[in-house]
Coordinates of C-alpha atoms in Angstrom, one line a residue:
M115 CA 44.6 -43.4 -217.5
Q116 CA 46.6 -41.6 -219.8
Q117 CA 49.3 -43.2 -221.8
H118 CA 52.9 -42.6 -221.9
I119 CA 54.0 -40.6 -224.5
I120 CA 57.7 -41.5 -223.5
K121 CA 59.2 -44.5 -221.7
A122 CA 62.7 -44.7 -220.9
T123 CA 64.0 -47.8 -219.1
A124 CA 67.4 -48.9 -217.8
L125 CA 69.8 -46.4 -220.0
S126 CA 73.3 -46.6 -219.8
F127 CA 75.4 -44.5 -222.1
S128 CA 79.4 -44.2 -221.6
K129 CA 81.5 -41.5 -223.3
G130 CA 85.4 -41.6 -223.6
G131 CA 85.4 -43.7 -220.2
N132 CA 82.7 -41.5 -218.6
T133 CA 80.1 -42.7 -217.3
L134 CA 77.2 -40.3 -218.0
L135 CA 73.9 -42.5 -218.1
D136 CA 73.7 -45.6 -215.1
R137 CA 70.3 -47.1 -215.4
A138 CA 68.4 -44.4 -215.9
H139 CA 64.9 -44.4 -216.6
L140 CA 61.8 -41.9 -217.5
E141 CA 58.1 -42.7 -218.0
V142 CA 56.2 -39.1 -219.2
R143 CA 51.9 -39.0 -219.4
S144 CA 50.5 -37.2 -221.8
G145 CA 49.9 -33.5 -220.6
E146 CA 52.0 -34.0 -218.1
R147 CA 54.9 -31.0 -217.1
L148 CA 58.0 -33.0 -216.0
A149 CA 60.9 -31.0 -214.5
I150 CA 64.5 -32.9 -214.8
I151 CA 67.1 -31.2 -211.8
G152 CA 70.3 -32.3 -210.8
P153 CA 74.0 -30.7 -210.3
N154 CA 76.0 -30.4 -213.4
G155 CA 77.5 -33.6 -214.9
A156 CA 74.6 -35.8 -213.6
G157 CA 73.2 -37.0 -216.8
K158 CA 70.1 -34.5 -217.5
T159 CA 71.3 -33.5 -220.9
S160 CA 72.7 -36.9 -222.1
L161 CA 69.1 -38.3 -221.0
A162 CA 67.2 -35.8 -223.2
R163 CA 69.6 -36.6 -226.2
C164 CA 68.5 -39.8 -226.2
I165 CA 65.2 -39.7 -225.6
L166 CA 65.1 -37.4 -228.8
G167 CA 67.3 -39.9 -230.9
L168 CA 70.4 -38.2 -231.3
I169 CA 72.4 -40.4 -229.5
R170 CA 72.1 -44.3 -229.3
P171 CA 72.0 -45.6 -225.3
D172 CA 74.9 -48.5 -225.0
R173 CA 71.8 -50.8 -222.9
G174 CA 68.0 -49.4 -222.2
N175 CA 64.8 -49.0 -224.1
I176 CA 63.1 -45.9 -225.2
S177 CA 59.8 -45.9 -226.8
L178 CA 57.6 -43.1 -228.0
N179 CA 53.8 -43.3 -228.1
G180 CA 54.4 -47.2 -227.8
S181 CA 56.7 -47.3 -230.4
P182 CA 60.5 -48.2 -230.2
I183 CA 62.5 -45.0 -231.3
S184 CA 65.2 -46.8 -232.6
E185 CA 63.3 -48.0 -235.2
M186 CA 61.4 -45.0 -236.0
S187 CA 62.4 -42.2 -239.2
R188 CA 63.6 -39.0 -238.2
N189 CA 61.1 -37.2 -239.6
N190 CA 58.3 -39.5 -237.5
I191 CA 60.2 -38.5 -234.4
A192 CA 60.3 -34.5 -235.0
R193 CA 56.4 -35.1 -235.4
L194 CA 56.0 -36.5 -232.2
M195 CA 58.3 -34.5 -230.1
S196 CA 60.3 -31.4 -230.8
Y197 CA 63.6 -29.5 -228.8
V198 CA 64.2 -26.5 -227.2
P199 CA 67.7 -25.7 -226.5
Q200 CA 69.3 -23.4 -224.1
Q201 CA 69.7 -20.9 -226.4
L202 CA 70.2 -20.0 -230.6
P203 CA 73.8 -18.4 -231.6
E204 CA 73.3 -14.7 -232.1
R205 CA 74.9 -14.6 -235.4
I206 CA 72.0 -16.2 -237.4
S207 CA 70.8 -14.2 -240.6
F208 CA 67.4 -15.8 -240.8
T209 CA 63.8 -14.2 -240.1
A210 CA 61.7 -15.0 -237.3
R211 CA 59.5 -16.3 -240.2
E212 CA 62.4 -18.2 -241.9
Y213 CA 63.9 -20.0 -238.9
I214 CA 60.4 -21.2 -237.8
S215 CA 59.5 -22.1 -241.7
L216 CA 62.8 -24.7 -241.4
S217 CA 61.0 -26.6 -238.4
R218 CA 58.6 -27.7 -240.7
Y219 CA 61.1 -29.9 -242.4
A220 CA 59.1 -33.2 -240.9
Y221 CA 56.1 -32.3 -243.2
G222 CA 58.1 -31.9 -246.8
S223 CA 58.2 -28.0 -246.2
G224 CA 60.9 -25.0 -245.6
F225 CA 61.0 -21.3 -245.6
K226 CA 61.7 -21.5 -249.5
N227 CA 59.1 -24.7 -250.8
D228 CA 56.1 -24.1 -248.1
S229 CA 52.5 -25.3 -248.3
T230 CA 49.4 -23.1 -247.1
R231 CA 49.4 -25.6 -243.8
S232 CA 52.8 -24.9 -242.9
S233 CA 52.5 -21.1 -243.2
D234 CA 49.3 -21.1 -241.3
M235 CA 50.8 -23.2 -238.5
V236 CA 54.3 -20.8 -238.1
D237 CA 51.4 -18.0 -238.0
R238 CA 49.7 -19.8 -235.2
A239 CA 53.0 -20.6 -233.7
M240 CA 54.0 -16.7 -233.7
D241 CA 51.1 -15.5 -232.3
M242 CA 51.2 -17.9 -229.7
T243 CA 54.4 -16.8 -228.1
G244 CA 53.5 -13.3 -228.9
I245 CA 55.9 -12.9 -231.5
A246 CA 54.3 -12.0 -234.5
E247 CA 55.9 -8.4 -235.0
L248 CA 59.3 -9.8 -235.1
S249 CA 58.2 -11.9 -238.3
E250 CA 60.5 -10.5 -240.7
Q251 CA 63.2 -9.3 -238.3
A252 CA 66.6 -11.2 -238.3
L253 CA 67.6 -13.2 -234.9
S254 CA 70.9 -11.7 -235.2
T255 CA 69.3 -8.6 -234.1
M256 CA 67.2 -9.7 -231.4
S257 CA 67.6 -9.9 -227.8
G258 CA 68.1 -13.2 -226.1
G259 CA 64.4 -13.4 -225.0
E260 CA 63.0 -12.6 -228.4
R261 CA 65.4 -15.5 -229.8
Q262 CA 64.3 -17.7 -227.2
K263 CA 60.7 -16.9 -228.3
V264 CA 61.2 -18.0 -231.4
S265 CA 62.9 -20.9 -230.9
I266 CA 59.9 -22.0 -228.9
A267 CA 57.8 -20.5 -231.9
A268 CA 59.5 -23.3 -234.2
A269 CA 58.7 -26.2 -231.7
L270 CA 55.4 -25.3 -231.8
A271 CA 55.3 -24.9 -235.4
Q272 CA 56.3 -28.8 -236.0
E273 CA 53.3 -29.4 -234.5
S274 CA 54.4 -32.3 -232.3
P275 CA 52.6 -33.2 -228.7
L276 CA 55.8 -33.1 -226.6
L277 CA 58.4 -30.3 -225.9
I278 CA 61.8 -30.9 -224.7
L279 CA 63.7 -27.8 -222.9
D280 CA 66.8 -27.8 -221.8
E281 CA 67.5 -25.1 -219.7
P282 CA 65.4 -22.5 -221.7
S283 CA 65.8 -19.3 -219.6
A284 CA 69.6 -20.0 -217.9
H285 CA 70.9 -17.1 -220.2
L286 CA 67.9 -14.5 -219.4
D287 CA 67.8 -11.7 -217.4
P288 CA 64.7 -12.0 -214.4
K289 CA 62.3 -10.6 -216.3
Q290 CA 62.6 -12.2 -219.8
R291 CA 63.0 -15.4 -217.7
D292 CA 59.2 -15.1 -216.0
L293 CA 58.0 -14.4 -219.4
I294 CA 59.1 -17.5 -220.7
H295 CA 57.9 -19.6 -217.7
H296 CA 54.7 -17.8 -218.1
L297 CA 54.7 -18.4 -221.8
L298 CA 55.2 -22.2 -221.4
T299 CA 52.8 -23.0 -218.6
K300 CA 50.0 -21.2 -220.6
L301 CA 51.0 -23.4 -223.8
S302 CA 51.0 -26.1 -222.1
Q303 CA 47.6 -25.8 -220.0
E304 CA 45.6 -23.9 -222.8
N305 CA 47.2 -27.0 -225.7
G306 CA 48.0 -29.7 -223.9
I307 CA 51.3 -29.8 -224.7
T308 CA 53.4 -32.4 -222.4
L309 CA 56.4 -30.5 -221.5
I310 CA 60.1 -32.1 -220.1
V311 CA 62.3 -29.3 -219.1
I312 CA 66.0 -29.7 -217.8
T313 CA 66.3 -26.7 -215.3
H314 CA 68.6 -25.3 -212.6
D315 CA 65.5 -23.1 -211.0
L316 CA 64.3 -25.4 -208.4
N317 CA 61.5 -22.7 -207.7
W318 CA 60.0 -23.4 -211.3
A319 CA 60.0 -26.6 -210.8
S320 CA 58.1 -26.7 -207.5
C321 CA 55.7 -24.1 -208.5
D322 CA 54.9 -24.6 -212.4
F323 CA 55.6 -28.6 -212.6
D324 CA 53.5 -31.6 -212.0
R325 CA 56.4 -33.9 -211.4
I326 CA 60.1 -33.8 -210.9
I327 CA 62.9 -36.1 -211.3
G328 CA 66.2 -35.9 -209.5
M329 CA 69.4 -37.1 -211.2
R330 CA 72.8 -37.4 -209.8
D331 CA 75.7 -39.4 -211.0
G332 CA 74.0 -40.9 -214.3
Q333 CA 71.2 -42.0 -212.1
T334 CA 67.8 -41.1 -211.9
L335 CA 67.5 -41.5 -207.9
I336 CA 64.0 -39.8 -207.4
D337 CA 60.6 -39.0 -209.4
E338 CA 58.0 -37.6 -207.4
Q339 CA 55.4 -35.4 -207.5
A340 CA 56.9 -31.7 -207.1
A341 CA 54.7 -31.1 -203.9
D342 CA 56.5 -34.2 -202.6
F343 CA 59.8 -34.1 -203.8
M344 CA 61.0 -30.3 -202.4
K345 CA 61.9 -31.6 -198.9
H346 CA 65.5 -31.1 -197.4
E347 CA 66.3 -34.4 -197.3
I348 CA 65.8 -34.8 -201.0
L349 CA 67.5 -31.8 -201.9
Q350 CA 70.4 -33.2 -199.8
Q351 CA 70.4 -36.0 -201.4
I352 CA 70.6 -34.9 -205.0
F353 CA 72.6 -31.2 -204.5
D354 CA 74.4 -32.0 -201.2
A355 CA 73.4 -28.8 -199.8
D356 CA 71.7 -27.4 -196.9
W357 CA 68.9 -25.0 -197.5
L358 CA 66.0 -23.6 -196.1
L359 CA 62.2 -24.0 -197.6
H360 CA 59.7 -21.4 -196.9
P361 CA 56.3 -21.7 -198.7
H362 CA 55.0 -19.5 -201.2
P363 CA 53.2 -16.1 -200.0
Q364 CA 50.2 -16.9 -202.8
S365 CA 50.6 -20.7 -203.5
G366 CA 52.2 -22.2 -200.3
K367 CA 54.5 -23.9 -202.8
P368 CA 57.8 -24.9 -201.0
L369 CA 60.6 -22.1 -202.3
V370 CA 64.4 -22.7 -201.6
L371 CA 66.1 -20.3 -199.6
P372 CA 69.8 -19.8 -199.2
Q373 CA 71.2 -20.4 -195.8
Q374 CA 72.9 -17.2 -194.7
A375 CA 76.3 -16.4 -194.6
P376 CA 78.1 -16.9 -191.4
G377 CA 79.4 -13.7 -190.4
T378 CA 76.4 -11.9 -192.1

């Protein structure tokens, strides 16, 4: 059995008198694709930020490859997991190559002091994401989809086995969204990268992920294989919504459809 690359237990975190995490837990094995879903304010991003070591929980434990994350340096953490935010700011003057090269900081490299190894990894990351032709283009001139590919390439250039993404397709049009979804699935399948993805796209979670965690009120209420998660009673418990479920015409995996509005 594959070992846990991340294990978080009984995480609680409060800020400004508000409870953001309430005994949340998460375990991910190497090579898994895990989707984290839930309504706004459920604690999804707070859980990710705790795992990344960006905030310290009030209670609970987090281990990365069996080592307490609280005892690890930022460089060591960066070599083991990388992060892709929802979107990069539009006003970034760096070229794609310069921005991606900055992600090599954990290896003592950057675009002003690069090594052959780092340069090769930047080239490889751009090839893997299909943006080699954007190498010298400024991020400020790119589309949202192109900037998101640059962000993913920067994460890949870190050479970390775990990739955490926070709603990576939230601000993209349907075509660009599908391209990013297919890219992430391909990277996981062909390179064995472990994915933890926060998303509101339930159909993506159902079709392309191994497991789904459902969060609400700071708690990880449901943790199931994707096929077992996509059931009326579970979606009702997480979202308090009554949706239709229909099998995908090609894969047979359950898709979420809205109820028809009354009177239409």
